[in-house]
PDB file of C-alpha atoms in Angstrom:
ATOM      1  CA  MET A   1     -15.250  -7.225  15.341  1.00  0.00           C
ATOM      2  CA  PRO A   2     -17.706  -5.426  13.026  1.00  0.00           C
ATOM      3  CA  ALA A   3     -17.736  -6.322   9.319  1.00  0.00           C
ATOM      4  CA  PRO A   4     -15.359  -4.151   7.244  1.00  0.00           C
ATOM      5  CA  VAL A   5     -16.860  -1.078   5.632  1.00  0.00           C
ATOM      6  CA  ARG A   6     -16.199   0.027   2.035  1.00  0.00           C
ATOM      7  CA  VAL A   7     -15.976   3.711   1.165  1.00  0.00           C
ATOM      8  CA  SER A   8     -15.566   5.440  -2.234  1.00  0.00           C
ATOM      9  CA  LEU A   9     -12.546   7.723  -2.449  1.00  0.00           C
ATOM     10  CA  TRP A  10     -14.386  10.121  -4.776  1.00  0.00           C
ATOM     11  CA  PRO A  11     -18.104  10.152  -4.008  1.00  0.00           C
ATOM     12  CA  ASP A  12     -18.699  12.287  -7.076  1.00  0.00           C
ATOM     13  CA  GLY A  13     -16.527  10.179  -9.374  1.00  0.00           C
ATOM     14  CA  ALA A  14     -12.818   9.690  -9.783  1.00  0.00           C
ATOM     15  CA  PRO A  15     -10.824  11.807 -12.297  1.00  0.00           C
ATOM     16  CA  ASN A  16     -10.899  10.360 -15.842  1.00  0.00           C
ATOM     17  CA  SER A  17     -13.658   7.844 -14.942  1.00  0.00           C
ATOM     18  CA  LYS A  18     -16.598   9.630 -16.540  1.00  0.00           C
ATOM     19  CA  GLY A  19     -18.938   7.214 -18.235  1.00  0.00           C
ATOM     20  CA  ARG A  20     -17.429   4.201 -16.482  1.00  0.00           C
ATOM     21  CA  ARG A  21     -18.056   4.673 -12.837  1.00  0.00           C
ATOM     22  CA  ASP A  22     -21.350   2.759 -12.864  1.00  0.00           C
ATOM     23  CA  GLN A  23     -19.819  -0.305 -14.434  1.00  0.00           C
ATOM     24  CA  HIS A  24     -19.773  -3.324 -12.075  1.00  0.00           C
ATOM     25  CA  GLU A  25     -16.511  -4.786 -10.798  1.00  0.00           C
ATOM     26  CA  VAL A  26     -15.685  -8.313 -11.887  1.00  0.00           C
ATOM     27  CA  ALA A  27     -14.446 -10.695  -9.270  1.00  0.00           C
ATOM     28  CA  GLU A  28     -13.633 -14.402  -9.198  1.00  0.00           C
ATOM     29  CA  ASP A  29     -11.677 -16.567  -6.846  1.00  0.00           C
ATOM     30  CA  TYR A  30      -8.784 -14.416  -5.550  1.00  0.00           C
ATOM     31  CA  TRP A  31      -8.953 -11.416  -7.988  1.00  0.00           C
ATOM     32  CA  VAL A  32     -10.972  -8.267  -8.843  1.00  0.00           C
ATOM     33  CA  LYS A  33     -11.016  -6.385 -12.162  1.00  0.00           C
ATOM     34  CA  ASN A  34     -12.904  -3.561 -13.900  1.00  0.00           C
ATOM     35  CA  ILE A  35     -12.415  -1.021 -11.139  1.00  0.00           C
ATOM     36  CA  HIS A  36     -13.704   2.458 -11.967  1.00  0.00           C
ATOM     37  CA  ASP A  37     -14.773   3.575  -8.460  1.00  0.00           C
ATOM     38  CA  PRO A  38     -11.573   3.477  -6.378  1.00  0.00           C
ATOM     39  CA  SER A  39     -12.323   2.598  -2.733  1.00  0.00           C
ATOM     40  CA  LEU A  40     -11.001   1.626   0.632  1.00  0.00           C
ATOM     41  CA  THR A  41     -12.196  -1.380   2.657  1.00  0.00           C
ATOM     42  CA  ILE A  42     -11.664  -0.606   6.307  1.00  0.00           C
ATOM     43  CA  PHE A  43     -10.533  -3.049   8.975  1.00  0.00           C
ATOM     44  CA  PRO A  44     -10.362  -1.146  12.287  1.00  0.00           C
ATOM     45  CA  ALA A  45      -7.958  -2.292  14.996  1.00  0.00           C
ATOM     46  CA  ASP A  46      -9.562  -3.671  18.128  1.00  0.00           C
ATOM     47  CA  PRO A  47     -10.085  -0.659  20.419  1.00  0.00           C
ATOM     48  CA  ARG A  48      -8.605  -2.602  23.321  1.00  0.00           C
ATOM     49  CA  HIS A  49      -5.160  -2.497  21.705  1.00  0.00           C
ATOM     50  CA  ASN A  50      -5.377   0.072  18.973  1.00  0.00           C
ATOM     51  CA  SER A  51      -1.894   1.580  18.540  1.00  0.00           C
ATOM     52  CA  GLY A  52      -3.119   4.535  16.514  1.00  0.00           C
ATOM     53  CA  ALA A  53      -1.104   3.493  13.506  1.00  0.00           C
ATOM     54  CA  ALA A  54      -2.748   3.007  10.100  1.00  0.00           C
ATOM     55  CA  ILE A  55      -1.564   1.117   7.004  1.00  0.00           C
ATOM     56  CA  ILE A  56      -3.066   1.325   3.506  1.00  0.00           C
ATOM     57  CA  ILE A  57      -2.637  -2.097   1.831  1.00  0.00           C
ATOM     58  CA  VAL A  58      -2.055  -1.926  -1.928  1.00  0.00           C
ATOM     59  CA  PRO A  59      -2.518  -5.318  -3.623  1.00  0.00           C
ATOM     60  CA  GLY A  60      -0.551  -6.425  -6.668  1.00  0.00           C
ATOM     61  CA  GLY A  61      -1.592  -8.076  -9.888  1.00  0.00           C
ATOM     62  CA  GLY A  62       0.532  -6.532 -12.627  1.00  0.00           C
ATOM     63  CA  HIS A  63      -1.933  -3.604 -13.079  1.00  0.00           C
ATOM     64  CA  LYS A  64      -4.168  -6.116 -14.895  1.00  0.00           C
ATOM     65  CA  LEU A  65      -6.112  -7.293 -11.848  1.00  0.00           C
ATOM     66  CA  LEU A  66      -5.974  -7.022  -8.084  1.00  0.00           C
ATOM     67  CA  VAL A  67      -4.921  -9.964  -6.016  1.00  0.00           C
ATOM     68  CA  TRP A  68      -7.739  -9.064  -3.557  1.00  0.00           C
ATOM     69  CA  THR A  69      -7.382 -11.963  -1.108  1.00  0.00           C
ATOM     70  CA  THR A  70      -3.824 -12.930  -0.275  1.00  0.00           C
ATOM     71  CA  GLU A  71      -2.364  -9.423  -1.027  1.00  0.00           C
ATOM     72  CA  GLY A  72      -5.348  -7.498   0.267  1.00  0.00           C
ATOM     73  CA  ILE A  73      -8.047  -8.467   2.727  1.00  0.00           C
ATOM     74  CA  ASP A  74      -6.152 -11.437   4.130  1.00  0.00           C
ATOM     75  CA  VAL A  75      -3.318  -9.054   5.173  1.00  0.00           C
ATOM     76  CA  ALA A  76      -5.585  -6.741   7.133  1.00  0.00           C
ATOM     77  CA  PRO A  77      -6.270  -9.103  10.096  1.00  0.00           C
ATOM     78  CA  ARG A  78      -2.562  -9.707  10.498  1.00  0.00           C
ATOM     79  CA  LEU A  79      -2.010  -5.925  10.820  1.00  0.00           C
ATOM     80  CA  ASN A  80      -4.967  -5.705  13.148  1.00  0.00           C
ATOM     81  CA  GLN A  81      -3.134  -8.171  15.435  1.00  0.00           C
ATOM     82  CA  MET A  82      -0.318  -5.637  15.580  1.00  0.00           C
ATOM     83  CA  GLY A  83      -2.772  -2.950  16.762  1.00  0.00           C
ATOM     84  CA  VAL A  84      -2.848  -1.350  13.287  1.00  0.00           C
ATOM     85  CA  THR A  85      -5.995  -0.167  11.528  1.00  0.00           C
ATOM     86  CA  ALA A  86      -5.878  -1.441   7.954  1.00  0.00           C
ATOM     87  CA  PHE A  87      -7.324   0.110   4.805  1.00  0.00           C
ATOM     88  CA  VAL A  88      -7.310  -2.080   1.661  1.00  0.00           C
ATOM     89  CA  LEU A  89      -7.165  -0.095  -1.530  1.00  0.00           C
ATOM     90  CA  LYS A  90      -8.996  -0.890  -4.801  1.00  0.00           C
ATOM     91  CA  TYR A  91      -7.215   1.188  -7.472  1.00  0.00           C
ATOM     92  CA  ARG A  92      -7.765   1.533 -11.210  1.00  0.00           C
ATOM     93  CA  LEU A  93      -5.921  -0.881 -13.487  1.00  0.00           C
ATOM     94  CA  ALA A  94      -3.926   0.659 -16.285  1.00  0.00           C
ATOM     95  CA  ARG A  95      -2.972  -2.598 -18.039  1.00  0.00           C
ATOM     96  CA  GLU A  96      -6.376  -4.202 -18.133  1.00  0.00           C
ATOM     97  CA  PRO A  97      -7.452  -4.561 -21.788  1.00  0.00           C
ATOM     98  CA  GLY A  98      -9.220  -1.398 -22.947  1.00  0.00           C
ATOM     99  CA  SER A  99      -8.240   0.586 -19.871  1.00  0.00           C
ATOM    100  CA  PRO A 100      -8.183   4.355 -20.235  1.00  0.00           C
ATOM    101  CA  TYR A 101      -6.055   4.816 -17.131  1.00  0.00           C
ATOM    102  CA  SER A 102      -2.336   5.291 -16.494  1.00  0.00           C
ATOM    103  CA  ILE A 103      -0.222   3.853 -13.712  1.00  0.00           C
ATOM    104  CA  GLU A 104       1.687   7.062 -12.864  1.00  0.00           C
ATOM    105  CA  GLY A 105      -1.423   9.244 -13.094  1.00  0.00           C
ATOM    106  CA  ASP A 106      -4.586   7.381 -12.177  1.00  0.00           C
ATOM    107  CA  ALA A 107      -3.382   4.366 -10.139  1.00  0.00           C
ATOM    108  CA  ALA A 108      -0.813   6.369  -8.142  1.00  0.00           C
ATOM    109  CA  GLY A 109      -3.378   9.150  -7.859  1.00  0.00           C
ATOM    110  CA  ASP A 110      -5.780   6.642  -6.232  1.00  0.00           C
ATOM    111  CA  LEU A 111      -3.154   5.809  -3.601  1.00  0.00           C
ATOM    112  CA  ARG A 112      -2.444   9.477  -2.923  1.00  0.00           C
ATOM    113  CA  ARG A 113      -6.171  10.083  -2.529  1.00  0.00           C
ATOM    114  CA  ALA A 114      -6.355   7.139  -0.130  1.00  0.00           C
ATOM    115  CA  ILE A 115      -3.565   8.592   2.087  1.00  0.00           C
ATOM    116  CA  ARG A 116      -5.351  11.908   2.153  1.00  0.00           C
ATOM    117  CA  TRP A 117      -8.707  10.251   2.937  1.00  0.00           C
ATOM    118  CA  VAL A 118      -7.292   8.331   5.883  1.00  0.00           C
ATOM    119  CA  ARG A 119      -5.739  11.512   7.282  1.00  0.00           C
ATOM    120  CA  ALA A 120      -9.027  13.390   6.857  1.00  0.00           C
ATOM    121  CA  HIS A 121     -10.936  10.655   8.671  1.00  0.00           C
ATOM    122  CA  ALA A 122      -8.224   9.775  11.206  1.00  0.00           C
ATOM    123  CA  ARG A 123     -10.138  10.760  14.363  1.00  0.00           C
ATOM    124  CA  GLN A 124     -13.160   8.645  13.320  1.00  0.00           C
ATOM    125  CA  TYR A 125     -11.000   5.501  13.357  1.00  0.00           C
ATOM    126  CA  GLY A 126      -8.719   6.275  16.273  1.00  0.00           C
ATOM    127  CA  VAL A 127      -5.790   6.893  13.921  1.00  0.00           C
ATOM    128  CA  ASP A 128      -2.880   9.318  14.410  1.00  0.00           C
ATOM    129  CA  PRO A 129      -2.648  11.300  11.118  1.00  0.00           C
ATOM    130  CA  HIS A 130       1.076  11.408  11.522  1.00  0.00           C
ATOM    131  CA  ARG A 131       1.369   7.552  11.556  1.00  0.00           C
ATOM    132  CA  VAL A 132      -0.183   6.656   8.224  1.00  0.00           C
ATOM    133  CA  GLY A 133       1.870   4.102   6.243  1.00  0.00           C
ATOM    134  CA  VAL A 134       1.502   2.334   2.887  1.00  0.00           C
ATOM    135  CA  MET A 135       2.183  -1.340   2.216  1.00  0.00           C
ATOM    136  CA  GLY A 136       2.392  -2.531  -1.421  1.00  0.00           C
ATOM    137  CA  PHE A 137       2.751  -5.969  -2.901  1.00  0.00           C
ATOM    138  CA  SER A 138       4.419  -6.348  -6.340  1.00  0.00           C
ATOM    139  CA  ALA A 139       2.580  -3.906  -8.616  1.00  0.00           C
ATOM    140  CA  GLY A 140       1.207  -2.305  -5.470  1.00  0.00           C
ATOM    141  CA  GLY A 141       4.789  -1.854  -4.341  1.00  0.00           C
ATOM    142  CA  GLU A 142       5.396   0.082  -7.574  1.00  0.00           C
ATOM    143  CA  LEU A 143       2.603   2.476  -6.570  1.00  0.00           C
ATOM    144  CA  VAL A 144       4.206   2.827  -3.124  1.00  0.00           C
ATOM    145  CA  THR A 145       7.516   3.774  -4.771  1.00  0.00           C
ATOM    146  CA  LEU A 146       5.879   6.243  -7.120  1.00  0.00           C
ATOM    147  CA  VAL A 147       4.083   7.953  -4.256  1.00  0.00           C
ATOM    148  CA  ALA A 148       6.648   7.693  -1.428  1.00  0.00           C
ATOM    149  CA  ASP A 149       9.950   8.105  -3.293  1.00  0.00           C
ATOM    150  CA  ASN A 150       9.039  10.432  -6.157  1.00  0.00           C
ATOM    151  CA  PRO A 151       7.581  13.932  -6.262  1.00  0.00           C
ATOM    152  CA  GLU A 152       3.829  14.398  -6.564  1.00  0.00           C
ATOM    153  CA  PRO A 153       2.652  15.707  -9.940  1.00  0.00           C
ATOM    154  CA  PRO A 154       0.623  18.920 -10.148  1.00  0.00           C
ATOM    155  CA  ALA A 155      -3.073  18.486  -9.234  1.00  0.00           C
ATOM    156  CA  PRO A 156      -5.044  17.863 -12.460  1.00  0.00           C
ATOM    157  CA  ARG A 157      -8.235  19.665 -11.244  1.00  0.00           C
ATOM    158  CA  PRO A 158      -9.464  21.752  -8.344  1.00  0.00           C
ATOM    159  CA  GLY A 159      -9.639  19.506  -5.264  1.00  0.00           C
ATOM    160  CA  ASP A 160     -12.042  19.187  -2.315  1.00  0.00           C
ATOM    161  CA  ALA A 161     -11.313  19.416   1.418  1.00  0.00           C
ATOM    162  CA  ILE A 162      -9.708  15.915   1.461  1.00  0.00           C
ATOM    163  CA  ASP A 163      -7.212  17.043  -1.135  1.00  0.00           C
ATOM    164  CA  GLY A 164      -5.946  19.606   1.323  1.00  0.00           C
ATOM    165  CA  GLU A 165      -4.291  16.805   3.331  1.00  0.00           C
ATOM    166  CA  SER A 166      -0.764  15.637   2.679  1.00  0.00           C
ATOM    167  CA  ALA A 167      -0.308  12.627   0.369  1.00  0.00           C
ATOM    168  CA  ARG A 168       3.147  11.779   1.700  1.00  0.00           C
ATOM    169  CA  PRO A 169       3.074   8.575   3.730  1.00  0.00           C
ATOM    170  CA  ASP A 170       4.812   8.553   7.102  1.00  0.00           C
ATOM    171  CA  PHE A 171       6.417   5.128   6.379  1.00  0.00           C
ATOM    172  CA  GLN A 172       6.515   2.706   3.533  1.00  0.00           C
ATOM    173  CA  ILE A 173       6.450  -1.139   3.285  1.00  0.00           C
ATOM    174  CA  SER A 174       7.386  -2.734  -0.062  1.00  0.00           C
ATOM    175  CA  VAL A 175       6.818  -6.463  -0.486  1.00  0.00           C
ATOM    176  CA  PHE A 176       8.543  -7.856  -3.625  1.00  0.00           C
ATOM    177  CA  PRO A 177       8.047  -4.472  -5.379  1.00  0.00           C
ATOM    178  CA  GLY A 178       8.266  -4.075  -9.120  1.00  0.00           C
ATOM    179  CA  PRO A 179      10.578  -1.653 -10.945  1.00  0.00           C
ATOM    180  CA  LEU A 180       8.296   1.305 -11.754  1.00  0.00           C
ATOM    181  CA  GLY A 181       9.307   4.478  -9.949  1.00  0.00           C
ATOM    182  CA  LEU A 182      13.026   3.536 -10.015  1.00  0.00           C
ATOM    183  CA  PRO A 183      15.364   5.266 -10.024  1.00  0.00           C
ATOM    184  CA  ALA A 184      13.537   7.380  -7.431  1.00  0.00           C
ATOM    185  CA  THR A 185      13.773  11.095  -7.972  1.00  0.00           C
ATOM    186  CA  ALA A 186      12.855  12.288  -4.432  1.00  0.00           C
ATOM    187  CA  ALA A 187      14.664   9.687  -2.352  1.00  0.00           C
ATOM    188  CA  ARG A 188      16.128  12.233   0.076  1.00  0.00           C
ATOM    189  CA  THR A 189      12.624  13.228   1.265  1.00  0.00           C
ATOM    190  CA  ALA A 190      11.287   9.663   1.243  1.00  0.00           C
ATOM    191  CA  PRO A 191       9.791   8.150   4.435  1.00  0.00           C
ATOM    192  CA  PRO A 192      11.451   5.292   6.319  1.00  0.00           C
ATOM    193  CA  ALA A 193      11.101   1.923   4.561  1.00  0.00           C
ATOM    194  CA  PHE A 194      10.731  -1.765   5.170  1.00  0.00           C
ATOM    195  CA  ILE A 195      11.561  -3.795   2.052  1.00  0.00           C
ATOM    196  CA  THR A 196      11.336  -7.549   1.539  1.00  0.00           C
ATOM    197  CA  ALA A 197      11.668  -9.949  -1.449  1.00  0.00           C
ATOM    198  CA  GLY A 198      12.840 -13.390  -2.383  1.00  0.00           C
ATOM    199  CA  SER A 199      16.373 -13.909  -3.704  1.00  0.00           C
ATOM    200  CA  LEU A 200      15.019 -16.102  -6.519  1.00  0.00           C
ATOM    201  CA  ASP A 201      12.430 -13.552  -7.619  1.00  0.00           C
ATOM    202  CA  GLN A 202      13.137 -12.943 -11.341  1.00  0.00           C
ATOM    203  CA  CYS A 203      10.799  -9.920 -11.362  1.00  0.00           C
ATOM    204  CA  CYS A 204      11.410  -8.092  -8.195  1.00  0.00           C
ATOM    205  CA  ALA A 205      14.576  -9.089  -6.323  1.00  0.00           C
ATOM    206  CA  ILE A 206      16.665  -6.433  -8.175  1.00  0.00           C
ATOM    207  CA  PRO A 207      14.094  -3.571  -7.778  1.00  0.00           C
ATOM    208  CA  ALA A 208      14.020  -4.310  -3.994  1.00  0.00           C
ATOM    209  CA  LEU A 209      17.812  -4.084  -3.830  1.00  0.00           C
ATOM    210  CA  HIS A 210      17.934  -0.911  -5.913  1.00  0.00           C
ATOM    211  CA  LEU A 211      15.267   0.769  -3.820  1.00  0.00           C
ATOM    212  CA  TYR A 212      17.078  -0.094  -0.603  1.00  0.00           C
ATOM    213  CA  GLU A 213      20.429   1.162  -1.930  1.00  0.00           C
ATOM    214  CA  GLN A 214      18.919   4.455  -3.102  1.00  0.00           C
ATOM    215  CA  LEU A 215      17.266   5.093   0.215  1.00  0.00           C
ATOM    216  CA  ARG A 216      20.403   4.092   2.138  1.00  0.00           C
ATOM    217  CA  GLU A 217      22.609   6.452   0.126  1.00  0.00           C
ATOM    218  CA  ALA A 218      20.009   9.214   0.601  1.00  0.00           C
ATOM    219  CA  GLY A 219      20.220   8.786   4.375  1.00  0.00           C
ATOM    220  CA  VAL A 220      16.721   7.428   4.732  1.00  0.00           C
ATOM    221  CA  PRO A 221      16.220   4.761   7.409  1.00  0.00           C
ATOM    222  CA  ALA A 222      15.623   1.515   5.486  1.00  0.00           C
ATOM    223  CA  GLU A 223      15.536  -2.154   6.401  1.00  0.00           C
ATOM    224  CA  LEU A 224      15.891  -4.917   3.802  1.00  0.00           C
ATOM    225  CA  HIS A 225      15.058  -8.612   4.135  1.00  0.00           C
ATOM    226  CA  MET A 226      16.037 -10.856   1.210  1.00  0.00           C
ATOM    227  CA  TYR A 227      14.986 -14.500   1.638  1.00  0.00           C
ATOM    228  CA  ALA A 228      17.086 -17.335   0.150  1.00  0.00           C
ATOM    229  CA  GLY A 229      15.056 -19.911  -1.647  1.00  0.00           C
ATOM    230  CA  ALA A 230      12.014 -17.665  -2.028  1.00  0.00           C
ATOM    231  CA  GLU A 231      10.509 -16.622  -5.359  1.00  0.00           C
ATOM    232  CA  HIS A 232       7.770 -14.066  -6.197  1.00  0.00           C
ATOM    233  CA  ALA A 233       4.418 -13.696  -4.416  1.00  0.00           C
ATOM    234  CA  PHE A 234       5.193 -15.420  -1.133  1.00  0.00           C
ATOM    235  CA  ASN A 235       2.576 -13.057   0.383  1.00  0.00           C
ATOM    236  CA  LEU A 236       2.167 -13.859   4.153  1.00  0.00           C
ATOM    237  CA  GLY A 237       3.811 -17.256   3.766  1.00  0.00           C
ATOM    238  CA  GLU A 238       0.513 -19.130   3.845  1.00  0.00           C
ATOM    239  CA  ARG A 239       1.711 -21.683   1.295  1.00  0.00           C
ATOM    240  CA  SER A 240       5.419 -21.642   1.984  1.00  0.00           C
ATOM    241  CA  GLY A 241       7.510 -24.426   3.466  1.00  0.00           C
ATOM    242  CA  LEU A 242      10.166 -21.974   4.563  1.00  0.00           C
ATOM    243  CA  LEU A 243      10.033 -20.925   8.195  1.00  0.00           C
ATOM    244  CA  SER A 244      11.719 -17.618   7.301  1.00  0.00           C
ATOM    245  CA  ILE A 245       8.836 -16.816   4.982  1.00  0.00           C
ATOM    246  CA  VAL A 246       6.127 -17.996   7.343  1.00  0.00           C
ATOM    247  CA  HIS A 247       7.574 -15.627  10.006  1.00  0.00           C
ATOM    248  CA  TRP A 248       8.488 -12.661   7.872  1.00  0.00           C
ATOM    249  CA  PRO A 249       5.460 -10.621   9.074  1.00  0.00           C
ATOM    250  CA  ASP A 250       6.956 -10.861  12.572  1.00  0.00           C
ATOM    251  CA  ARG A 251       9.969  -9.013  11.236  1.00  0.00           C
ATOM    252  CA  LEU A 252       7.633  -6.302  10.000  1.00  0.00           C
ATOM    253  CA  ALA A 253       6.012  -6.104  13.440  1.00  0.00           C
ATOM    254  CA  ASP A 254       9.491  -5.761  14.960  1.00  0.00           C
ATOM    255  CA  TRP A 255      10.358  -2.912  12.542  1.00  0.00           C
ATOM    256  CA  LEU A 256       7.070  -1.099  13.248  1.00  0.00           C
ATOM    257  CA  ALA A 257       7.775  -1.342  16.996  1.00  0.00           C
ATOM    258  CA  ASP A 258      11.508  -0.505  16.804  1.00  0.00           C
ATOM    259  CA  ASN A 259      10.829   2.616  14.794  1.00  0.00           C
ATOM    260  CA  GLY A 260       8.078   3.949  17.004  1.00  0.00           C
ATOM    261  CA  TRP A 261       5.166   3.606  14.608  1.00  0.00           C
ATOM    262  CA  LEU A 262       3.150   1.599  17.191  1.00  0.00           C
ATOM    263  CA  ASP A 263       3.673   4.091  20.064  1.00  0.00           C
ATOM    264  CA  GLY A 264       3.809   7.491  18.378  1.00  0.00           C
ATOM    265  CA  LYS A 265       7.574   7.926  18.508  1.00  0.00           C
ATOM    266  CA  GLY A 266       8.267   7.454  14.806  1.00  0.00           C
ATOM    267  CA  ASP A 267      10.411   9.388  12.340  1.00  0.00           C
ATOM    268  CA  PRO A 268       9.742  13.137  12.890  1.00  0.00           C
ATOM    269  CA  ARG A 269      11.042  14.374   9.521  1.00  0.00           C
ATOM    270  CA  PRO A 270       8.601  16.536   7.429  1.00  0.00           C
TER     271      PRO A 270
END
């Protein structure tokens, strides 16, 4: 497969990033910081079994850094195996020291822009623009909740052609999501959800339960997997001794197939 390609979400500069866009990112070991030029790194599905589905991966890191490996680029090949084209998002970090950005405005805005970008370029990557999902880990799950389960704020400035696309994801995947965005204020129009967390997760077990219950009460198709003995940040199970955690991505693949996201027969609601 070709090497992944990185694209800037705003070629002329992201909103509120003036004077910072040319600063270099800082990366070490598993993390990336100092992000002022939000981007997508693209991992196309193998054309031989491309399902047409796309998932934007949103790494966590407490909005202080991005866990770029185990919650980002390491996830993409697993989705490729399911026939899904993966787009890994680098978004701006609101809790990094000295940051001028906000979570609800800038970071969530980066995810909305990413959804629009994927739809605008869907044909180029063999993607169905009506099968674009978002998958967030921890703090990335908070951005998924803010975008998928809450109303979009008014546009802060005149947009370009990409901004004419919808920023509502067709489905959402929250992996040990944090509490921001809860209680959701637009649950009734939220897309179908797959939610997973560890029962021992002091941070994010309760938000996962609350999100599921809100969506269930709103009549939104939602599936919840809570794993006994699991704490926070189990990621793809690469370091877990629990078979249930090692195999949880298989449950995601089942959900994607059962709900039609891999064959174009997914949820038709606007």
